Coordinates of C-alpha atoms in Angstrom, one line a residue:
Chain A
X29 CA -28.0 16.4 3.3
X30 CA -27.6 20.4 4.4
X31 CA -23.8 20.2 4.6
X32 CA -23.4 16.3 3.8
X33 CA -21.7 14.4 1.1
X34 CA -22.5 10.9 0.1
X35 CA -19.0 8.9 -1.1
X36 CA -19.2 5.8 -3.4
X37 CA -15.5 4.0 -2.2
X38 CA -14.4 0.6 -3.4
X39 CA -11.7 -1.9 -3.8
X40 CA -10.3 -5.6 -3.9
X41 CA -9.3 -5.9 -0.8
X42 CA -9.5 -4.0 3.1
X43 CA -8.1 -4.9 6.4
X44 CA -9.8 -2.6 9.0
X45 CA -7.6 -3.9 11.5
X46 CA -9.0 -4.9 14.9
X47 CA -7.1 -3.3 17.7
X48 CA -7.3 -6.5 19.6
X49 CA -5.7 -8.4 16.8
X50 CA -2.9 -6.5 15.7
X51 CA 0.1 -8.7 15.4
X52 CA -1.8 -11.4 12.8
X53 CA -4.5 -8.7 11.5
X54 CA -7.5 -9.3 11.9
X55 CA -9.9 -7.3 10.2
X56 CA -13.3 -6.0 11.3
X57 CA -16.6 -7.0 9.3
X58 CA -17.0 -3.3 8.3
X59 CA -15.3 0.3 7.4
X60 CA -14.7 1.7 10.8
X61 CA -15.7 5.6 11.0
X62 CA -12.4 6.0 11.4
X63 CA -11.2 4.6 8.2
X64 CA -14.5 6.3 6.1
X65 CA -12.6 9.7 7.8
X66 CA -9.3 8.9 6.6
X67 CA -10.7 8.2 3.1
X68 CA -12.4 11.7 3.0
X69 CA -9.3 13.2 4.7
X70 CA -7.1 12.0 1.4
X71 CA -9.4 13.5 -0.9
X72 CA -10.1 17.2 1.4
X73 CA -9.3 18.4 4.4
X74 CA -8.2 21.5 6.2
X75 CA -7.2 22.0 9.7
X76 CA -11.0 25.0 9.6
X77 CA -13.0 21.4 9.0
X78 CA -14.0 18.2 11.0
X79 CA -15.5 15.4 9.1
X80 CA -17.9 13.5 10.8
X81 CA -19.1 10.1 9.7
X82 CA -23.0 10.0 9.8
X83 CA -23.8 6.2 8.2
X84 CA -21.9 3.7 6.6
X85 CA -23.7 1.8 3.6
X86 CA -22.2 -1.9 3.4
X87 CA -22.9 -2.7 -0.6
X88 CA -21.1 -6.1 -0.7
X89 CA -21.3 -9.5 1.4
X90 CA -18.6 -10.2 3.7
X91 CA -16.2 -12.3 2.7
X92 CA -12.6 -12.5 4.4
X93 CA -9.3 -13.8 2.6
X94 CA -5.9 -14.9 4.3
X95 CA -2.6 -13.7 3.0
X96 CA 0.6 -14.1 4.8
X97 CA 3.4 -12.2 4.4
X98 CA 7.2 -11.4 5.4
X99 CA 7.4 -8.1 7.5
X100 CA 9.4 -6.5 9.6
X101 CA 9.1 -6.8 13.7
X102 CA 11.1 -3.6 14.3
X103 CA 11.2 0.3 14.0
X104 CA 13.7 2.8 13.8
X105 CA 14.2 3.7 16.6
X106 CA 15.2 7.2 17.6
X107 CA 18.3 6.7 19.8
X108 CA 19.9 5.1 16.9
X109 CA 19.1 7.5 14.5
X110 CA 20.2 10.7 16.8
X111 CA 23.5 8.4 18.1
X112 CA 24.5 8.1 14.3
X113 CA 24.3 11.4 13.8
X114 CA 26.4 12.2 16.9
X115 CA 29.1 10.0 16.8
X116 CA 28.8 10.0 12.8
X117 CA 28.9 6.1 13.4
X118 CA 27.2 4.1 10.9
X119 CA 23.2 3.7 11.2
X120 CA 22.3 0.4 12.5
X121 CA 19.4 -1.0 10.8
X122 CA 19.3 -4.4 10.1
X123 CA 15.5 -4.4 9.2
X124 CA 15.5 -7.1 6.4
X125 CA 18.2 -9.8 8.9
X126 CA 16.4 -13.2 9.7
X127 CA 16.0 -11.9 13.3
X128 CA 13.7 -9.0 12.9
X129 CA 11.9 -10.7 9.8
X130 CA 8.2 -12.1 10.8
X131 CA 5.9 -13.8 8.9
X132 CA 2.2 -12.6 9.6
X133 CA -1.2 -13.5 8.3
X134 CA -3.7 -10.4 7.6
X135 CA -7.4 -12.0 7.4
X136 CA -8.2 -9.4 5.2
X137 CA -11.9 -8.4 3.7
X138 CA -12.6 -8.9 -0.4
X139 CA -14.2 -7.2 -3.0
X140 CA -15.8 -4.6 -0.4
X141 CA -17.9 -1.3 -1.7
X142 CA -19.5 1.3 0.9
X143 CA -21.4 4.5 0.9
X144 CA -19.6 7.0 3.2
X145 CA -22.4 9.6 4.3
X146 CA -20.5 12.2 6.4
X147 CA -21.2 15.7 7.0
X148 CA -18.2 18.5 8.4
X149 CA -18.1 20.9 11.4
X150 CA -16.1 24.1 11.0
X151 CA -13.5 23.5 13.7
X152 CA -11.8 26.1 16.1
X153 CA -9.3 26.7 13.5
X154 CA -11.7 28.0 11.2
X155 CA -11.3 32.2 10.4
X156 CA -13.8 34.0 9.1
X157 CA -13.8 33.0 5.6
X158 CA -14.6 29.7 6.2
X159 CA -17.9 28.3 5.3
X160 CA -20.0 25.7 4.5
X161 CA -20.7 26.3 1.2
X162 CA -17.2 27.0 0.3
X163 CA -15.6 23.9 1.8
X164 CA -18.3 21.6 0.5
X165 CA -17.8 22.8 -3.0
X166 CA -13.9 22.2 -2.7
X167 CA -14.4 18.7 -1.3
X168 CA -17.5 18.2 -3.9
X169 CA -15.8 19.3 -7.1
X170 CA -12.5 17.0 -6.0
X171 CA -14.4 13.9 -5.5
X172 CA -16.4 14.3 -8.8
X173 CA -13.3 15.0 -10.8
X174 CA -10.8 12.1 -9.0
X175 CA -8.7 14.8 -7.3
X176 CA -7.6 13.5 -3.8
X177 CA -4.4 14.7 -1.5
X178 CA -2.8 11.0 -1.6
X179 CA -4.4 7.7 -2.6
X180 CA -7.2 6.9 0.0
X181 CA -7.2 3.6 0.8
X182 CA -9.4 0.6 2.8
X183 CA -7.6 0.4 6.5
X184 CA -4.4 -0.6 4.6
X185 CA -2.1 1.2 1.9
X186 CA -2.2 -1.6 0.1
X187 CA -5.7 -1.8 -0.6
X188 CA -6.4 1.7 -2.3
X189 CA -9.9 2.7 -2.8
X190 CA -11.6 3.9 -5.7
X191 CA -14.1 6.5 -5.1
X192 CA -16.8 8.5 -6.9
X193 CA -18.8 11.4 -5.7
X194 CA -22.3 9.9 -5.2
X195 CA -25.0 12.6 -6.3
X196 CA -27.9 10.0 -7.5
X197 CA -30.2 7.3 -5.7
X198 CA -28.1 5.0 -3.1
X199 CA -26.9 1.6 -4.7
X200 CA -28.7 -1.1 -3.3
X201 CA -26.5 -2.8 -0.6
X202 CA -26.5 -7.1 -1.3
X203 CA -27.6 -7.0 2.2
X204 CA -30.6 -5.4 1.7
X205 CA -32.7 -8.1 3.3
X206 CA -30.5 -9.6 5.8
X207 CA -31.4 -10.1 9.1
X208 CA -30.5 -6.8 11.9
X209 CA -27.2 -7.7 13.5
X210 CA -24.9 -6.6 16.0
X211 CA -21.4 -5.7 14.7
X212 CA -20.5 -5.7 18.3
X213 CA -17.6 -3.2 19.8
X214 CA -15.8 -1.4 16.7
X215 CA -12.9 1.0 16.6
X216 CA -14.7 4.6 16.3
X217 CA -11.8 6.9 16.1
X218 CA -8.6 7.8 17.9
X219 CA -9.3 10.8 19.9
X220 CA -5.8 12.7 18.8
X221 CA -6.5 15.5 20.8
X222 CA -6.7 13.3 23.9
X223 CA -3.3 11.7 23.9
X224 CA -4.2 9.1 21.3
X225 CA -7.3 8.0 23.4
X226 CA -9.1 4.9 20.9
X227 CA -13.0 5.2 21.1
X228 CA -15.4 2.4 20.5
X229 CA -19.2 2.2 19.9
X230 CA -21.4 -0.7 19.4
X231 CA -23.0 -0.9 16.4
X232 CA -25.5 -2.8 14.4
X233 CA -26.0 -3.3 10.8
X234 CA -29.5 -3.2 9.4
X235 CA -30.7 -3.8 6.0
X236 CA -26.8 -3.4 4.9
X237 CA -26.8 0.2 6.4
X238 CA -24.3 1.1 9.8
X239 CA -26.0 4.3 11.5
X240 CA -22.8 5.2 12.9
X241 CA -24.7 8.7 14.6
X242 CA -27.1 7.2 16.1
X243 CA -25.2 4.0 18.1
X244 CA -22.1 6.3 18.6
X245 CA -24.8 8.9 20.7
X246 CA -26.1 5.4 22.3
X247 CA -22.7 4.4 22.7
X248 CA -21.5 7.8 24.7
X249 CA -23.9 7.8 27.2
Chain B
X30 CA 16.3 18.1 -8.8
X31 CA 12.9 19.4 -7.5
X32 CA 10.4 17.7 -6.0
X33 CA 7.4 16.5 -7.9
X34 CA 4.9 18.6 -9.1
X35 CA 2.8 16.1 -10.7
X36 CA 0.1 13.5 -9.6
X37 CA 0.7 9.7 -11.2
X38 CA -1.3 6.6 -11.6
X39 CA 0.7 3.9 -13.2
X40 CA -0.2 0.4 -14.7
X41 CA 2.3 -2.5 -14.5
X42 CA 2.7 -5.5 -16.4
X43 CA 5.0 -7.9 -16.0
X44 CA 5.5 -11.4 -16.7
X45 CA 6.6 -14.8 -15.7
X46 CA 7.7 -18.0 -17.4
X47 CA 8.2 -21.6 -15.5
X48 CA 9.2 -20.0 -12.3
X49 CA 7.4 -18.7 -8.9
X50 CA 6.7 -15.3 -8.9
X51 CA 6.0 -15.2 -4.9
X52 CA 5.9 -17.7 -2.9
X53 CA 3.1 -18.2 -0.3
X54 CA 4.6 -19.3 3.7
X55 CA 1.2 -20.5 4.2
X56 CA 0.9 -22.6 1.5
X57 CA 4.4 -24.5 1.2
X58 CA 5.8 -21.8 -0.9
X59 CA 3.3 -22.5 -3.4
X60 CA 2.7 -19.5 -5.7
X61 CA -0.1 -17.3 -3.9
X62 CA -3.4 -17.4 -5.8
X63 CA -6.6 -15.5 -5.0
X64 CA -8.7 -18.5 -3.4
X65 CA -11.8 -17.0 -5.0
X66 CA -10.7 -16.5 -8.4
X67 CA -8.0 -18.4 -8.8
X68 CA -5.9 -15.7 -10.2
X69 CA -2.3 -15.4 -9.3
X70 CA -1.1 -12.9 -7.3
X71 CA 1.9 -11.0 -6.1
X72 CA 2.1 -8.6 -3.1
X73 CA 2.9 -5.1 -2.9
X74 CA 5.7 -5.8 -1.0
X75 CA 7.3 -8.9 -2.8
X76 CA 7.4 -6.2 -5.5
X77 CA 9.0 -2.9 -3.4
X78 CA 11.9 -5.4 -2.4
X79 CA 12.7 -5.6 -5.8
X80 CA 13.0 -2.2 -6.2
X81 CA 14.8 -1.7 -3.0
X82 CA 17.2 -4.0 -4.0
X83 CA 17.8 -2.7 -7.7
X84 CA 17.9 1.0 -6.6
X85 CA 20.5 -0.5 -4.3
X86 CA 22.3 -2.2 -6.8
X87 CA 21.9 0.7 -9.2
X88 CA 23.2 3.3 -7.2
X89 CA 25.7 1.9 -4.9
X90 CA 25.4 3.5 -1.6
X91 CA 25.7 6.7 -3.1
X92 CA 24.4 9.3 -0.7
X93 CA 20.9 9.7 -0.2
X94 CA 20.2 6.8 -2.0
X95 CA 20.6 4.4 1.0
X96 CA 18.4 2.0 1.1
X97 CA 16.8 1.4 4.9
X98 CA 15.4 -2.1 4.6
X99 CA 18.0 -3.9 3.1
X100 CA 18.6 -8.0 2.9
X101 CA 21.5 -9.1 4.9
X102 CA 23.0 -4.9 5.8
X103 CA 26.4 -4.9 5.7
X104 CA 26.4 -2.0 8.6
X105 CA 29.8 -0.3 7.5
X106 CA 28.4 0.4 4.2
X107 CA 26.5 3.2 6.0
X108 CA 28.9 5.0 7.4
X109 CA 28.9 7.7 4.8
X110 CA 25.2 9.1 5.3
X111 CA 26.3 10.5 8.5
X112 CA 28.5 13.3 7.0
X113 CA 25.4 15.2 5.8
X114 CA 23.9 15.2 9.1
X115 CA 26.3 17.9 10.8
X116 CA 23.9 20.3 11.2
X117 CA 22.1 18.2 14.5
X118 CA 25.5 17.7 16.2
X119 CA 25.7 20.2 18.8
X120 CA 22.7 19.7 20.6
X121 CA 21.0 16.3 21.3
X122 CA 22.5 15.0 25.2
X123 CA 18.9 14.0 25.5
X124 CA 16.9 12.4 23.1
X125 CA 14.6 15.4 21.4
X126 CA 11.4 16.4 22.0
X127 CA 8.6 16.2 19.7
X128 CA 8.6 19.3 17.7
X129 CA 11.6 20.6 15.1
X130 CA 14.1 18.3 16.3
X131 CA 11.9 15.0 15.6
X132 CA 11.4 16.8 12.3
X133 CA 14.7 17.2 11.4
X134 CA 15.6 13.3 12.4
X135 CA 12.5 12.7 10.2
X136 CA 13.9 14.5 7.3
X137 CA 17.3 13.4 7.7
X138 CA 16.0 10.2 7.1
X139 CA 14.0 10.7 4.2
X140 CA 17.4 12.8 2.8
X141 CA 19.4 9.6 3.1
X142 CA 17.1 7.0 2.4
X143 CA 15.4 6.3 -1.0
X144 CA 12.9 3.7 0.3
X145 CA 12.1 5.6 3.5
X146 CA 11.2 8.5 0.9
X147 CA 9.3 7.0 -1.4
X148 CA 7.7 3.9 0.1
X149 CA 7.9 5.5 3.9
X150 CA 8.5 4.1 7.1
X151 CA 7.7 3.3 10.4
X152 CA 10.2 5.2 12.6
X153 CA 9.5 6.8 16.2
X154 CA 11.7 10.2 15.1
X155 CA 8.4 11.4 13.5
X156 CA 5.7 13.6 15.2
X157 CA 2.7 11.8 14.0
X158 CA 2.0 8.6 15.0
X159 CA 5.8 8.3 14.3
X160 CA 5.1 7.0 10.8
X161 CA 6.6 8.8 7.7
X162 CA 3.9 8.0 4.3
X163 CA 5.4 7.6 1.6
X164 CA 4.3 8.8 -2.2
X165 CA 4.6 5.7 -3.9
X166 CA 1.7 3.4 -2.9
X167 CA 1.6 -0.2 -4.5
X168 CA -1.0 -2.5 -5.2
X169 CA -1.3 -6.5 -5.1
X170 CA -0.3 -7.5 -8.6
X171 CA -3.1 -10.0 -9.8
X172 CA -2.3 -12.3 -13.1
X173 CA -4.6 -11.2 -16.1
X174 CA -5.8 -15.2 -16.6
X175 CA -6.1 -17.5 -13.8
X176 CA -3.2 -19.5 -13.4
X177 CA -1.9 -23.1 -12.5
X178 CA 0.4 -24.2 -10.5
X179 CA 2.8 -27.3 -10.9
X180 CA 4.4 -28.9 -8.5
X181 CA 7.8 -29.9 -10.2
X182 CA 9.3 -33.0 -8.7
X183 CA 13.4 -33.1 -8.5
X184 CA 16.0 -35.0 -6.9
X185 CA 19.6 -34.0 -5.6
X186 CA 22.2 -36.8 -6.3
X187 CA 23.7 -36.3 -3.0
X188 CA 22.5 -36.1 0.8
X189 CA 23.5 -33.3 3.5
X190 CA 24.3 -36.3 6.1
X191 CA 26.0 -39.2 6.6
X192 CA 23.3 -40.6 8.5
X193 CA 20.7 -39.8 5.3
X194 CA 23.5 -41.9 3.4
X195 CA 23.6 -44.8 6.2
X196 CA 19.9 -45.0 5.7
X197 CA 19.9 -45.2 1.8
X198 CA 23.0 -48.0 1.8
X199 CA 25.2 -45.0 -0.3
X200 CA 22.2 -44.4 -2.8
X201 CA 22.3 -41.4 -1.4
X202 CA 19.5 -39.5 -3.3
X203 CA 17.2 -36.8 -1.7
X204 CA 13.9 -35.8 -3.6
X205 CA 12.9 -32.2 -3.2
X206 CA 9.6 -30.0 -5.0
X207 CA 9.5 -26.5 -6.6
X208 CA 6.6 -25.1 -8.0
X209 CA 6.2 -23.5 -11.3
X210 CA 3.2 -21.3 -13.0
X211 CA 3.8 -22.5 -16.6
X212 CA 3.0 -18.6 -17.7
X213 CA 1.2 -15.6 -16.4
X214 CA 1.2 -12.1 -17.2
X215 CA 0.5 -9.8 -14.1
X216 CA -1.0 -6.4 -14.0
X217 CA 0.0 -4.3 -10.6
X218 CA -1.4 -0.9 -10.4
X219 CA 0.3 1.9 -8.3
X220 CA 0.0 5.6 -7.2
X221 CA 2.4 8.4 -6.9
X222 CA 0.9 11.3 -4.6
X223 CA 2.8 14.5 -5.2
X224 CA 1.3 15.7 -2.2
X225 CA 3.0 13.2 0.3
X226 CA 6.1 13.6 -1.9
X227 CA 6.2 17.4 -0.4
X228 CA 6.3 16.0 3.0
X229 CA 9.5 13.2 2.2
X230 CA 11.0 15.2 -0.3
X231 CA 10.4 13.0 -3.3
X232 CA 12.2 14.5 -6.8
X233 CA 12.1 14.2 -10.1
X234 CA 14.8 12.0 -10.1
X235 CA 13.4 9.8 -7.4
X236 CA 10.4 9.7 -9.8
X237 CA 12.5 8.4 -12.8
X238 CA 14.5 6.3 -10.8
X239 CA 11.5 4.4 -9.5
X240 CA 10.1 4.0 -13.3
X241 CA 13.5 2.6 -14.1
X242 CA 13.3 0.4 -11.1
X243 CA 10.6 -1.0 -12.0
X244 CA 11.8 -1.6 -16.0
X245 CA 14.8 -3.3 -15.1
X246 CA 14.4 -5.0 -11.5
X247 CA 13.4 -8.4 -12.5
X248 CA 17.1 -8.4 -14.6
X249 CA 18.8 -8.9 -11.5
X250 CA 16.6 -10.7 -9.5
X251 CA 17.4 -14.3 -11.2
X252 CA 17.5 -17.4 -9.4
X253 CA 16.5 -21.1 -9.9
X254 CA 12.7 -20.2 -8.6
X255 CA 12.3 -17.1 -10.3
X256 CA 12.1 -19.0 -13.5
X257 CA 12.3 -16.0 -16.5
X258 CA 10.2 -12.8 -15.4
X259 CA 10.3 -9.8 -16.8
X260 CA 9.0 -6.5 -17.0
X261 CA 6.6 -6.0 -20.0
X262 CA 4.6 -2.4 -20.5
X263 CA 4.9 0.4 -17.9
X264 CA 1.7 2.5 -18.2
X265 CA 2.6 6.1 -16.3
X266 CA -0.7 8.6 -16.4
X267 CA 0.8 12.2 -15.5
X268 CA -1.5 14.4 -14.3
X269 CA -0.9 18.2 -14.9
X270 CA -0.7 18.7 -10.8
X271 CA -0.3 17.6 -7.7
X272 CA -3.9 16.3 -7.2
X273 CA -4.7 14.9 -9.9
X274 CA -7.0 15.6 -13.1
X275 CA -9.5 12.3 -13.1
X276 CA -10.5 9.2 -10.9
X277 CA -7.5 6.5 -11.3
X278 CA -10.0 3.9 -11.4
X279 CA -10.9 5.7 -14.7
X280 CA -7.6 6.0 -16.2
X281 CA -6.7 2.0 -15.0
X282 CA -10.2 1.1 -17.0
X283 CA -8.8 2.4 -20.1
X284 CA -6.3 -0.3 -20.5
X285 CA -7.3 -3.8 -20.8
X286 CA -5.7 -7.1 -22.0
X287 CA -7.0 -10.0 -24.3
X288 CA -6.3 -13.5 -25.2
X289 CA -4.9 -13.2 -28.4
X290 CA -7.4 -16.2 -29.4
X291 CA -10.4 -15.6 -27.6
X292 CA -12.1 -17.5 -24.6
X293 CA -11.4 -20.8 -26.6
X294 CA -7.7 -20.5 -26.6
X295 CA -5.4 -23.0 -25.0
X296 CA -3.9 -21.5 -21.8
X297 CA -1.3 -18.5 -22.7
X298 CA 2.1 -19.7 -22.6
X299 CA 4.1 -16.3 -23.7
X300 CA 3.4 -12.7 -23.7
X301 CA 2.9 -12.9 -27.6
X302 CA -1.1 -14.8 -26.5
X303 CA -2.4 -11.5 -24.9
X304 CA -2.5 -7.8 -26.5
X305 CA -3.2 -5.3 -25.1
X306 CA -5.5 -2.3 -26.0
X307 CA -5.1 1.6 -25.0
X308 CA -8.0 3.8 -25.0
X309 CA -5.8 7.1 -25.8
X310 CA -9.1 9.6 -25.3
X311 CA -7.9 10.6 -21.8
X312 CA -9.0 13.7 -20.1
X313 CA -7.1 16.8 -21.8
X314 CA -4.8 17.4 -19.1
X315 CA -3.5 13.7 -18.3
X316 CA -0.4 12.4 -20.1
X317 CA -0.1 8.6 -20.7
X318 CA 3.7 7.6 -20.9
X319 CA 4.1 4.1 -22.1
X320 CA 7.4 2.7 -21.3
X321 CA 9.1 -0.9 -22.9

């Protein structure tokens, strides 16, 4: 664990959405990597570092919930909002009117706890006083103490995640013993330097432990 | 007012009496319960409309405290939020590129709107993933006991039509349901970030506005389901900055509730059948506010 962190993160509920199944959500089995990076994101981040997601520790069964709600089927859009000011005509939002108002089911996850094991990369933007040591030791002393940017949370703002810096021996996952099994193609991250390009890999779970690395190398070539 | 300087968990409890906190459309309206646990719940949302709809009561249109997602707009109401705007007349023939202009739309926005600043919004004016996050986060509320429901069986003297009467020979009686949870206190817990409040330009007295919100919004949210709710404890942890000075999970733990008489109690049936207890040894440089 050169330059890697181990992050204890847990809550009630999680929807890691699937992309497929976006207008009743649908969540994935798992933490996608790109969720675990949005969770260390919250707590630290700086435009010198890139967090990189090395395995994902699945503590809890799997067990999914449904919950339906009322939501909105619209979003401001920006003609409307530049027209207003304009014409100084009144903003047309209706977003709470029968017509836009949907009822959707999340089938969301319950009771989930993971152990995020990431490591960071000094990006392009890094100058010549970052390192390492210096950014580990930020993100480090903020995790142990509960400092975070905003509220991380599991997929959804609505589930917010508990976290705690994990320094001792790894929690034994509930699915210790279970059987190998393929998680089949997840959600890796949204390449945002590449015009919002999604990436998938194809991972398995094994004694309740995702190597994201190693299938997202497999994955790639 | 400034903006916030300071980080804030909070702790929620309100309660209700013979009435139906939320309503669950995939259950009949039924009040939602945890499946697992069978503890009542109330989502985050139910709960922000409330507060949308008291800051909207509260403060009247007043500018920049529009309220974006409102029940039933009346769209001449907004006509006023325009006037600040002045400043992105000239230009704009074309929509604007990403870049300052989407920021100012963004911010105009967040100027005007008290829910699009504190809860956020989905809105294509903003650079990044055209979302705007919000400070205030909110949690399911979850009922401190599991809870009960009863289905409450009424009947209208009177049918909607004829042809209901023609049926009945002029009885004319139509039987309709509501259900009740007898009692339950719930316990929602929430987050203030100062950090996002930088970005929508949350202030102090957006801050105290949303505490007040929350105090008063079941007062004016009465109807024949609602039964009586009403807020009961508002637990505020201030941090002394913007990211905080402990875990929230920590600060949350050092509140708990109790059954006045134990595990062998009959079922609660007011807020006088639970207390609550307050660990007050925080870390030195959190503040616990207790409001009510």
């Amino acid at each position: 664990m050169a330059h890697g962190i181990r992050l204890l993160v847990w809550g009630e509920y999680a929807c890691f959405t699937r992309p497929e199944m976006k207008v009743e959500r649908v969540s994935y089995e798992v933490m996608t990597p790109s969720a675990a990076r949005g969770i260390l994101e919250a707590i630290y981040w700086k435009p010198a570092i890139r967090w990189v997601v090395i395995r994902i520790g699945v503590l809890n069964p799997i067990v999914f919930d449904s919950i339906r709600r009322n939501e909105v089927g619209e979003t401001v859009s920006k003609d409307k909002v530049v027209q207003a000011l304009k014409h100084k005509k009144p903003l047309e939002l209706v977003a709470n009117d029968v017509r836009v108002r949907q009822q959707r089911t999340s089938l969301v996850l319950r009771n989930v706890a993971y152990v995020i094991e990431a490591r960071f990369e000094l990006t392009e933007r890094a100058g010549p006083d970052d390192s390492f040591g210096k950014h580990l030791d930020c993100f480090n002393r903020r995790a142990r103490t509960g400092k975070c940017f905003h509220r991380p949370y599991l997929g959804c703002r609505e589930f917010p995640a508990h976290f705690e810096l994990l320094e001792g021996t790894m929690p034994v996952s509930k699915l210790w013993d279970h059987p190998s099994r393929d998680l089949g193609v997840m959600l890796y991250d949204i390449d945002f330097s590449d015009d919002m390009t999604p990436l998938f890999y194809h991972p398995r779970i094994e004694g309740g432990v995702i190597e994201v690395a190693r299938y997202w190398k497999e994955s790639r070539q | 007012m400034g903006i916030i300087d300071n980080r804030y968990d909070f702790v929620f409890f309100f309660d209700v009496e013979f009435g139906n906190p939320n309503g669950d459309p995939d259950a009949g309206n039924m009040p939602r319960i945890d499946p697992e646990t069978g503890f009542g719940l109330v989502t985050d949302v139910c709960l922000k409309r409330k507060v949308r709809n008291y800051v909207e009561l509260r403060k009247g249109g007043q500018e920049g405290f529009n309220i974006y997602v409102r029940e039933k707009a009346v769209l001449n109401d907004q006509h006023r939020m325009a006037y600040t705007a002045c400043d992105l007349e000239p230009q704009s023939r074309k929509p604007p590129k990403c870049g300052d202009d989407s920021r100012r739309l963004t911010e105009w926005m967040c100027a005007n709107f008290y829910d699009v600043r504190s809860f956020g919004a989905v809105m294509t004016t903003e650079v990044n993933c055209g979302q705007v996050r919000g400070p205030v986060q909110f949690t399911f509320a979850r009922s401190v006991d599991a809870i009960v429901p009863q289905e409450v069986k009424i009947i209208r003297m009177a049918v909607t039509t004829s042809k209901e009467a023609d049926v009945q020979h002029g009885e004319n009686r139509t039987m309709g349901s509501k259900y009740v949870v007898p009692y339950a206190l719930y316990r929602m817990e929430g987050f203030v970030s100062a950090a996002l409040a930088a970005q929508t330009g949350f202030s102090e007295e957006d801050v105290a506005l949303l505490w007040e919100s929350l105090l008063n919004m079941f007062e004016h949210d009465r109807s024949a389901a609602r039964g009586k709710m009403a807020a009961r404890k508002l637990f505020i942890f201030r941090h002394d900055n913007k990211l905080g000075n402990a875990h929230a999970h920590v600060l949350f733990n050092t509140i708990t509730v109790e059954s006045v008489g134990g595990a062998e109690a009959v079922p609660a049936r007011s807020y006088a059948d639970y207390r609550l207890h307050i660990k007050k040894d925080l870390p030195g440089s959190v503040t616990l506010l207790e409001k009510l």
